[in-house]
Amino acid sequence: MDAAFPEAARGADPWAIDGKFALPDEHAQLLVVGAGPAGIAAALEGARLGLRVVLLDENPVSASLMGLDVPLFYGQRMTAAVQEPARMVERLVASSPGLEAAFDAGVDVRLGITAWGVFANGAALNALPARVAGLSDGSRSWMCGFDALVLATGARDLVLGFPGVDIPGVMGARALHSLLDRYDAFDGRRLLILGSGDLAARTALLALDRGLEVAGLVEVLPQAQAAPALAAALAARGVSVLTGTTILRAEAGGLTLDAVVVRRDGVEHRIACDTVCLAIGAVPAIELAGAAGCRLAWRGDLGGHVPALAPGGATSLAGIFCAGDCAGLAEEGACTEQGAAAAQAAQDWLASGTQQHRGSLAPAGEDGTAYRLAWMRALLVEESVSAPVCLCEEVSRAELLGIRPPRYLGCRSDRMDARDGATLLRDGPLHPDQIKRLTRAGMGVCQGRRCREQIALLLALTSGASPADIPLASYRAPVRPLPLGVLADGDTMQDGWDVWFGIRTQWVPYDAIGTADEAALLHGNMHA
């Protein structure tokens, strides 16, 4: 034992970070992230059960985040109205009547607050004073401790690229619904919708109800995919479904979208429109659950990778629950039921410390994996080799499939040119994280929201595997793009910044700073 370090006699490590994290700035008995149908239902049920509930939602998101296509694929199709925060809040509350009920029930409702991370002690982390969520209002960041957590973070747009997908005017169906229903801030008149399933049909009907023109629905399969009632509603409104049709490219007129070129029966057709809406599918928004360390599983019938849940929405992390679309794509009624069940399960957890589940998981629906693969295959036409895959890092489809390093590095060699997805397969299954490190695809500010699923589908087609067998690209906090100045806690980071890592020959123990032991331990190091 080294006499200069008496803490060792107590079995403590003076250089470890245990006990050095400050207590969270605030604490919630039940923290609910997401104020959609599931989140509001969870908050209301929690309040009814007598819990102190904090309900937060990142909406209304700032215009700058919308410009980055976070959390949805807005495609620069919002009006200047999104620059007016007060109006955005007013519109959000007006379009979400459940928020008023939450206010009346005594729920602490906070809008425009981003949850950028969830942290719980576990096998790789044991230094936290409490389970915490990292929150930000865009100008500062803080930690909120919680006893129980319900994640109701919804779903995001599925983005599959084609030449011109980066032209302003190409957007996602979820983003369109948000701009029309939530914010009344859509800047477009004539839409072409990709896909013909229920999501596409509902999107077309919503657009028509808002006085917009729908140029048609494009479907790569020989038959339309919407439920009969929705298909009949489209036909009654005079909307055509172009089956057996492939989109070749989008064309710009000036700075925005002007037309789309499609191929049907070997013949190219040009369709005038100012908006292309991707309505091929949606993806559960599992970023927070994944970054927190919840066990995830592939469920093609629920939209892709989702948290592995017990009935009641219990995740693999005790006291953390999921409900709504982030637990698997579901109808609004099912989301409400799941939210209430998650709050009941949270109450059980708080009362007993055990997971006593109620309710049930979302029922299995039709597996949409084959449909997504059909679209991806159709988009791999010869003309699409230069189509962007990762819009942030400007990685093309050819560069991704050829495993090329970023162009701006100027790094090429015969060995690199001989490398592609097929050669990588010799070393084992393809992994999106491996592709990210080699090409930077998925490493941009949108944090993979516009390319994650497309990359996985391309790797599946390259390797002949099912998308279910392609590992999920990793999630890490912060799961929302935040300025470093917002994340940094100036006072805490500056105080004793040079002793955090405790290298014995260079640093002093954290708890020795300002004591008589400090001088004996300095040895002329940097802290002096």
C-alpha atoms as one frame of an Amber mdcrd trajectory, in Angstrom:
protein
   0.000   0.000   0.000   1.316   3.479  -0.860   1.335   5.648   2.275   0.894
   8.757   0.120  -2.594   7.546  -0.813  -4.362   6.571   2.428  -7.744   6.189
   0.682  -6.492   2.870  -0.686  -6.679   1.482   2.845 -10.464   2.084   2.792
 -10.842   0.256  -0.508 -11.700   3.482  -2.326 -10.092   4.773  -5.482  -9.325
   8.489  -5.028  -8.944   8.914  -8.783 -12.285   7.374  -9.688 -15.233   9.591
 -10.578 -17.546   8.021  -7.980 -19.245  10.697  -5.927 -17.883  13.533  -8.041
 -20.975  14.167 -10.133 -23.175  16.914  -8.787 -26.747  16.082  -7.882 -29.215
  16.732 -10.700 -30.596  20.247 -10.949 -34.159  18.979 -10.417 -36.052  15.770
  -9.784 -39.248  14.230 -11.150 -41.134  11.332  -9.633 -42.424  10.390 -13.095
 -40.750  11.928 -16.132 -42.596  11.539 -19.441 -40.745  12.393 -22.659 -43.032
  13.106 -25.596 -46.428  14.848 -25.544 -48.176  12.885 -28.262 -51.183  10.649
 -27.550 -49.109   8.086 -25.616 -47.182  10.652 -23.568 -50.265  12.672 -22.645
 -52.109   9.494 -21.638 -49.146   8.454 -19.465 -48.978  11.886 -17.825 -52.731
  11.996 -17.137 -52.754   8.483 -15.698 -49.705   9.246 -13.578 -51.366  12.365
 -12.190 -54.557  10.379 -11.486 -52.466   7.890  -9.508 -51.075  10.719  -7.389
 -47.599  10.933  -8.920 -45.690  14.173  -9.430 -45.400  14.198 -13.208 -43.191
  16.220 -15.525 -44.262  16.009 -19.180 -41.895  17.471 -21.737 -41.827  17.684
 -25.513 -39.236  19.077 -27.906 -41.972  20.677 -29.991 -42.205  23.365 -31.071
 -38.766  22.684 -32.486 -36.688  25.644 -33.580 -36.437  26.713 -37.204 -32.736
  25.816 -37.118 -33.495  22.204 -36.139 -36.135  22.012 -38.836 -33.463  23.168
 -41.264 -31.352  20.190 -40.170 -34.344  17.857 -40.664 -34.535  17.112 -36.949
 -36.531  15.340 -35.702 -38.444  14.899 -38.984 -37.529  15.209 -42.667 -38.935
  18.700 -43.302 -37.114  19.174 -46.604 -37.082  22.999 -46.277 -40.832  23.017
 -46.907 -41.804  25.189 -43.903 -42.968  28.788 -44.150 -41.437  31.747 -42.331
 -44.069  31.227 -39.623 -41.742  28.717 -37.937 -39.488  31.673 -37.062 -42.138
  32.934 -34.590 -41.783  30.913 -31.340 -44.901  32.349 -29.679 -47.070  31.451
 -32.652 -45.572  27.972 -32.787 -46.434  27.347 -29.133 -49.954  28.676 -29.682
 -50.475  26.409 -32.682 -49.053  23.398 -30.858 -51.358  23.793 -27.876 -54.370
  24.411 -30.138 -53.651  21.229 -32.120 -53.119  19.085 -28.983 -56.224  19.323
 -26.802 -54.802  16.754 -24.414 -52.221  19.290 -23.266 -54.942  21.416 -21.675
 -56.204  18.382 -19.785 -52.651  17.721 -18.570 -52.327  21.314 -17.338 -55.656
  20.988 -15.517 -54.546  17.701 -13.922 -51.542  19.399 -12.335 -48.943  17.953
 -14.682 -45.797  20.066 -15.044 -45.955  20.513 -18.835 -42.882  21.871 -20.607
 -42.769  22.535 -24.329 -39.713  23.199 -26.471 -37.543  21.095 -24.132 -35.263
  18.491 -25.687 -34.293  15.320 -23.863 -30.863  14.674 -25.355 -29.786  11.743
 -23.185 -30.857   9.289 -20.489 -28.296   7.877 -18.090 -28.697   5.062 -15.547
 -26.099   3.232 -13.486 -25.318  -0.213 -14.815 -22.495  -2.562 -15.734 -20.480
   0.170 -17.455 -21.533   3.126 -15.293 -21.776   3.264 -11.507 -20.853   6.828
 -10.625 -24.158   8.670 -10.998 -25.875   9.994  -7.862 -29.256   9.249  -9.497
 -30.781   8.213 -12.790 -30.903  11.344 -14.878 -32.073  12.747 -18.191 -30.130
  15.466 -19.979 -32.466  18.321 -20.949 -31.999  21.490 -22.980 -34.132  24.452
 -23.971 -31.723  25.518 -26.713 -29.908  28.074 -24.568 -28.777  25.937 -21.632
 -28.544  22.304 -20.587 -29.267  20.655 -17.244 -29.878  17.293 -15.595 -33.239
  16.098 -14.328 -33.262  13.127 -11.978 -36.217  10.762 -12.098 -37.678   7.843
 -10.174 -39.536   6.419 -13.189 -39.392   7.346 -16.858 -41.855   6.853 -19.716
 -40.442   7.335 -23.199 -43.165   8.277 -25.681 -40.941   9.725 -28.375 -43.074
   8.724 -31.365 -41.777   7.926 -34.839 -39.821   9.641 -37.588 -39.735   9.591
 -41.371 -38.296   6.719 -43.400 -36.029   8.278 -46.025 -34.982   6.359 -49.158
 -32.906   8.400 -51.571 -32.909   9.024 -55.310 -31.189  11.609 -57.517 -32.457
  14.999 -56.373 -33.541  13.881 -52.896 -31.463  16.774 -51.552 -33.448  19.421
 -53.487 -35.611  21.601 -51.213 -39.133  20.270 -51.536 -38.413  16.564 -50.946
 -39.738  15.718 -47.478 -41.234  13.016 -45.272 -44.875  12.217 -44.597 -44.558
  12.678 -40.830 -43.008  16.093 -41.406 -45.841  17.038 -43.758 -48.452  16.005
 -41.197 -46.591  18.103 -38.609 -46.445  21.209 -40.809 -50.117  20.889 -41.804
 -51.761  19.719 -38.583 -49.488  21.002 -35.848 -47.998  24.249 -37.151 -50.054
  25.305 -40.200 -46.737  26.212 -41.822 -46.458  24.207 -45.039 -45.034  26.043
 -48.049 -46.208  24.027 -51.048 -49.157  23.581 -53.384 -48.815  20.438 -55.502
 -47.541  17.139 -54.107 -46.395  13.838 -55.553 -46.484  11.096 -52.921 -44.162
   8.074 -52.931 -45.826   4.937 -51.637 -49.405   3.694 -51.745 -49.939   2.158
 -48.314 -52.125   3.484 -45.522 -49.610   6.200 -44.607 -49.487   7.447 -48.199
 -53.269   7.360 -48.578 -53.863   9.254 -45.327 -51.235  11.795 -46.344 -52.953
  12.378 -49.691 -56.365  12.773 -48.065 -54.982  15.213 -45.491 -53.365  17.290
 -48.246 -56.641  17.397 -50.184 -58.538  18.432 -47.053 -56.089  21.344 -46.681
 -56.795  22.536 -50.211 -53.597  21.190 -51.769 -53.233  19.397 -55.097 -52.100
  15.775 -55.215 -50.455  14.879 -58.514 -50.716  11.195 -57.684 -49.206   8.327
 -55.693 -46.182   6.467 -57.058 -45.934   2.749 -56.286 -43.162   0.395 -57.421
 -45.299  -2.715 -56.890 -47.955  -3.811 -59.397 -50.800  -3.182 -56.925 -51.726
  -0.337 -54.586 -51.115  -1.193 -50.921 -53.681   0.875 -48.994 -56.587  -0.663
 -47.117 -59.738  -0.939 -49.268 -61.554   1.884 -47.466 -58.638   4.280 -47.945
 -58.179   3.214 -51.551 -61.852   3.900 -52.201 -61.569   7.319 -50.553 -58.661
   8.199 -52.842 -60.544   7.056 -55.925 -63.575   9.111 -54.886 -61.347  12.193
 -54.713 -59.893  11.513 -58.151 -56.369  10.646 -56.978 -54.498   8.293 -59.300
 -52.090   5.590 -58.118 -49.241   4.978 -60.580 -48.432   1.321 -59.918 -45.369
  -0.407 -61.358 -43.635   2.981 -61.479 -40.081   3.939 -60.482 -38.908   7.434
 -59.619 -35.777   8.279 -61.610 -34.983  11.765 -60.369 -36.276  15.015 -58.980
 -35.540  18.202 -60.913 -35.088  21.712 -59.588 -36.551  24.858 -61.034 -34.304
  27.527 -59.574 -33.657  26.720 -55.912 -36.585  24.396 -55.257 -38.317  21.355
 -56.701 -40.017  21.777 -60.058 -40.810  18.273 -61.332 -40.183  14.551 -60.951
 -39.264  12.099 -63.707 -40.653   8.578 -63.363 -40.492   5.453 -65.497 -43.563
   3.306 -66.164 -43.726   0.448 -68.648 -40.317   1.498 -69.981 -41.500   5.040
 -70.754 -40.331   8.150 -68.902 -42.886  10.685 -67.707 -42.341  14.135 -66.236
 -44.734  15.123 -63.442 -44.899  18.770 -62.378 -44.931  19.283 -58.599 -43.303
  21.467 -55.960 -43.180  18.771 -53.260 -42.283  15.087 -53.173 -43.549  13.397
 -50.023 -41.876  10.155 -48.922 -44.687   8.047 -47.467 -43.141   4.593 -47.865
 -43.073   4.074 -44.113 -42.141   5.416 -40.693 -39.542   4.377 -38.121 -39.928
   4.146 -34.310 -37.891   6.942 -32.683 -35.771   4.826 -30.338 -32.757   7.129
 -30.025 -33.180   7.838 -26.309 -33.960   4.214 -25.473 -30.976   3.007 -27.481
 -28.545   5.539 -26.023 -29.740   4.716 -22.492 -28.859   1.060 -23.017 -32.316
  -0.497 -23.318 -32.269  -3.882 -25.020 -33.520  -3.556 -28.597 -34.994  -6.120
 -30.970 -36.032  -6.262 -34.624 -39.788  -6.286 -35.225 -40.596  -5.815 -38.893
 -44.290  -5.763 -38.035 -43.730  -2.776 -35.710 -41.554  -0.678 -38.016 -38.020
  -1.955 -37.413 -35.860  -1.976 -34.293 -37.864  -1.342 -31.122 -37.172  -1.720
 -27.400 -37.658  -5.270 -26.148 -40.664  -4.777 -23.887 -42.686  -6.711 -21.367
 -46.433  -6.037 -21.186 -46.953  -2.594 -19.705 -44.035  -1.231 -21.708 -41.260
  -2.183 -19.286 -37.837  -2.043 -20.927 -34.774  -4.039 -19.900 -33.807  -1.135
 -17.592 -35.778  -1.150 -14.364 -38.143   1.786 -13.979 -37.904   2.845 -17.636
 -40.928   2.256 -19.875 -41.852   2.893 -23.513 -45.244   3.592 -25.048 -46.699
   4.638 -28.375 -44.972   4.646 -31.738 -41.474   4.431 -30.250 -42.492   1.026
 -28.883 -43.765  -0.018 -32.320 -45.913   1.775 -34.886 -49.533   1.725 -33.733
 -52.859   3.485 -34.202 -53.636   6.472 -31.969 -56.082   4.502 -29.814 -53.476
   1.838 -29.106 -50.903   4.528 -28.275 -53.263   6.011 -25.677 -53.821   2.616
 -24.079 -50.092   1.919 -23.993 -49.375   5.290 -22.387 -51.864   4.695 -19.579
 -50.556   1.147 -19.066 -46.967   2.429 -18.865 -47.925   4.927 -16.147 -49.646
   2.161 -14.177 -46.555  -0.025 -14.531 -44.406   2.906 -13.383 -46.608   3.296
 -10.307 -46.163  -0.406  -9.559 -42.417   0.003  -9.900 -42.347   2.986  -7.549
 -44.484   1.205  -4.974 -42.741  -2.156  -4.942 -39.491  -1.928  -6.874 -40.630
  -4.811  -9.051 -41.937  -4.861 -12.587 -45.605  -5.732 -12.241 -46.951  -5.343
 -15.748 -50.400  -4.508 -16.977 -51.753  -4.021 -20.465 -50.213  -5.635 -23.525
 -47.758  -4.977 -26.287 -48.860  -3.618 -29.643 -50.412  -6.489 -31.608 -48.398
  -7.858 -34.470 -49.341  -6.355 -37.810 -48.148  -6.953 -41.336 -44.381  -7.111
 -41.690 -43.308  -4.146 -43.802 -39.730  -5.321 -44.373 -40.380  -6.810 -47.812
 -42.119  -3.617 -48.929 -39.137  -1.474 -47.974 -36.785  -3.864 -49.736 -38.933
  -3.703 -52.871 -38.647   0.079 -52.889 -34.896  -0.044 -52.279 -34.380  -2.466
 -55.157 -36.492  -0.308 -57.462 -34.456   2.760 -56.554 -31.191   0.999 -57.467
 -31.590   1.781 -61.143 -28.538   2.589 -63.227 -29.263   6.307 -63.191 -29.180
   6.431 -59.379 -25.514   5.581 -58.825 -24.812   9.194 -57.875 -27.877   9.514
 -55.626 -27.052  10.881 -52.169 -27.276   8.450 -49.278 -25.941  10.588 -46.437
 -27.011  14.182 -47.086 -24.950  15.587 -44.215 -21.624  14.096 -45.310 -22.464
  14.096 -49.042 -21.860  10.367 -49.442 -23.286   9.011 -52.687 -24.736   5.559
 -53.222 -21.694   4.575 -55.311 -19.311   5.727 -52.579 -21.226   3.838 -49.928
 -21.392   0.594 -51.899 -17.753   1.032 -52.926 -16.730   1.765 -49.306 -14.928
   4.940 -50.391 -13.365   7.332 -47.890 -14.737  10.878 -47.722 -13.835  12.871
 -50.831 -12.551  15.835 -48.848  -9.783  13.702 -47.331  -8.190  13.287 -50.765
  -7.130   9.788 -49.739  -7.200   7.207 -52.541  -5.129   4.144 -53.336  -5.300
   1.011 -55.457  -6.047  -0.977 -52.325  -8.962   1.314 -51.433 -10.269   1.198
 -54.993 -10.301  -2.599 -54.827 -12.397  -2.522 -51.662 -16.182  -2.730 -51.685
 -19.009  -4.310 -49.728 -18.324  -7.731 -51.244 -14.662  -7.709 -50.184 -15.580
  -6.595 -46.650 -17.905  -9.574 -46.398 -14.866 -11.862 -46.415 -14.047 -10.561
 -42.930 -17.546 -11.063 -41.548 -21.042  -9.554 -41.608 -21.365  -5.923 -42.631
 -22.097  -3.498 -39.800 -23.394   0.084 -40.222 -20.944   1.345 -37.586 -18.072
  -0.107 -39.616 -19.390   1.596 -42.767 -19.759   4.851 -40.861 -16.103   4.828
 -39.850 -14.921   4.018 -43.381 -17.186   6.388 -45.333 -18.660   8.796 -42.712
 -22.156   7.905 -43.900 -24.458   8.504 -40.940 -22.004  10.737 -39.086 -23.609
  14.105 -39.831 -25.611  16.584 -37.803 -28.954  14.871 -38.488 -27.398  11.883
 -36.670 -28.514   9.329 -39.226 -32.198  10.243 -39.368 -32.054  10.685 -43.148
 -29.849   7.691 -43.981 -29.821   5.076 -41.212 -32.489   2.777 -42.673 -31.324
   3.257 -46.256 -27.791   2.213 -45.299 -29.114  -0.893 -43.534 -31.229  -1.845
 -46.570 -28.278  -1.354 -48.926 -26.061  -3.515 -46.702 -28.759  -6.185 -46.619
 -28.995  -6.233 -50.416 -25.204  -6.245 -50.758 -24.747  -9.167 -48.377 -27.870
 -11.096 -49.318 -29.060 -10.883 -45.712 -32.385  -9.887 -44.265 -32.620  -6.361
 -42.835 -33.413  -8.100 -39.557 -29.861  -9.512 -39.588 -28.151  -6.149 -40.132
 -27.049  -4.801 -36.726 -28.509  -1.509 -35.613 -26.116   1.414 -35.900 -25.260
   2.611 -32.406 -26.894   5.559 -30.659 -24.976   7.870 -28.363 -25.930  10.959
 -26.414 -26.603  13.690 -27.281 -29.313  12.279 -29.521 -30.160  15.780 -30.721
 -27.653  18.204 -32.281 -26.743  20.740 -29.603 -24.089  23.489 -29.595 -21.125
  22.710 -27.358 -21.772  25.979 -25.566 -25.174  24.631 -24.499 -23.804  21.297
 -23.291 -20.901  22.791 -21.355 -21.542  23.649 -17.707 -18.941  26.379 -17.352
 -18.498  26.502 -13.569 -18.490  22.738 -13.026 -16.116  22.051 -15.913 -13.689
  24.802 -14.947 -13.428  23.869 -11.277 -10.554  21.419 -11.002 -10.677  20.582
 -14.711  -7.118  19.231 -14.604  -7.710  16.561 -11.966 -10.623  14.604 -13.393
  -8.617  11.646 -14.649  -6.292  11.074 -11.708  -3.106   9.738 -13.321  -1.013
   9.093 -10.224   2.178  10.680 -11.521   0.476  13.754 -12.894  -2.774  14.568
 -11.117  -3.947  14.983  -7.546  -7.034  13.201  -6.219 -10.187  15.230  -6.578
 -10.921  15.250  -2.842  -7.407  16.476  -2.025  -7.825  19.824  -3.771  -7.657
  22.648  -1.276  -6.399  20.435   1.577  -3.021  19.924   3.229  -2.581  16.727
   1.216  -2.560  18.653  -2.054   0.972  20.070  -1.630   2.400  16.653  -0.796
   0.883  15.145  -3.899   1.715  17.811  -6.477   5.276  16.749  -7.359   5.530
  19.755  -9.671   2.695  18.618 -11.949   0.310  20.641 -14.091  -2.034  21.473
 -11.229   0.692  23.624  -9.740
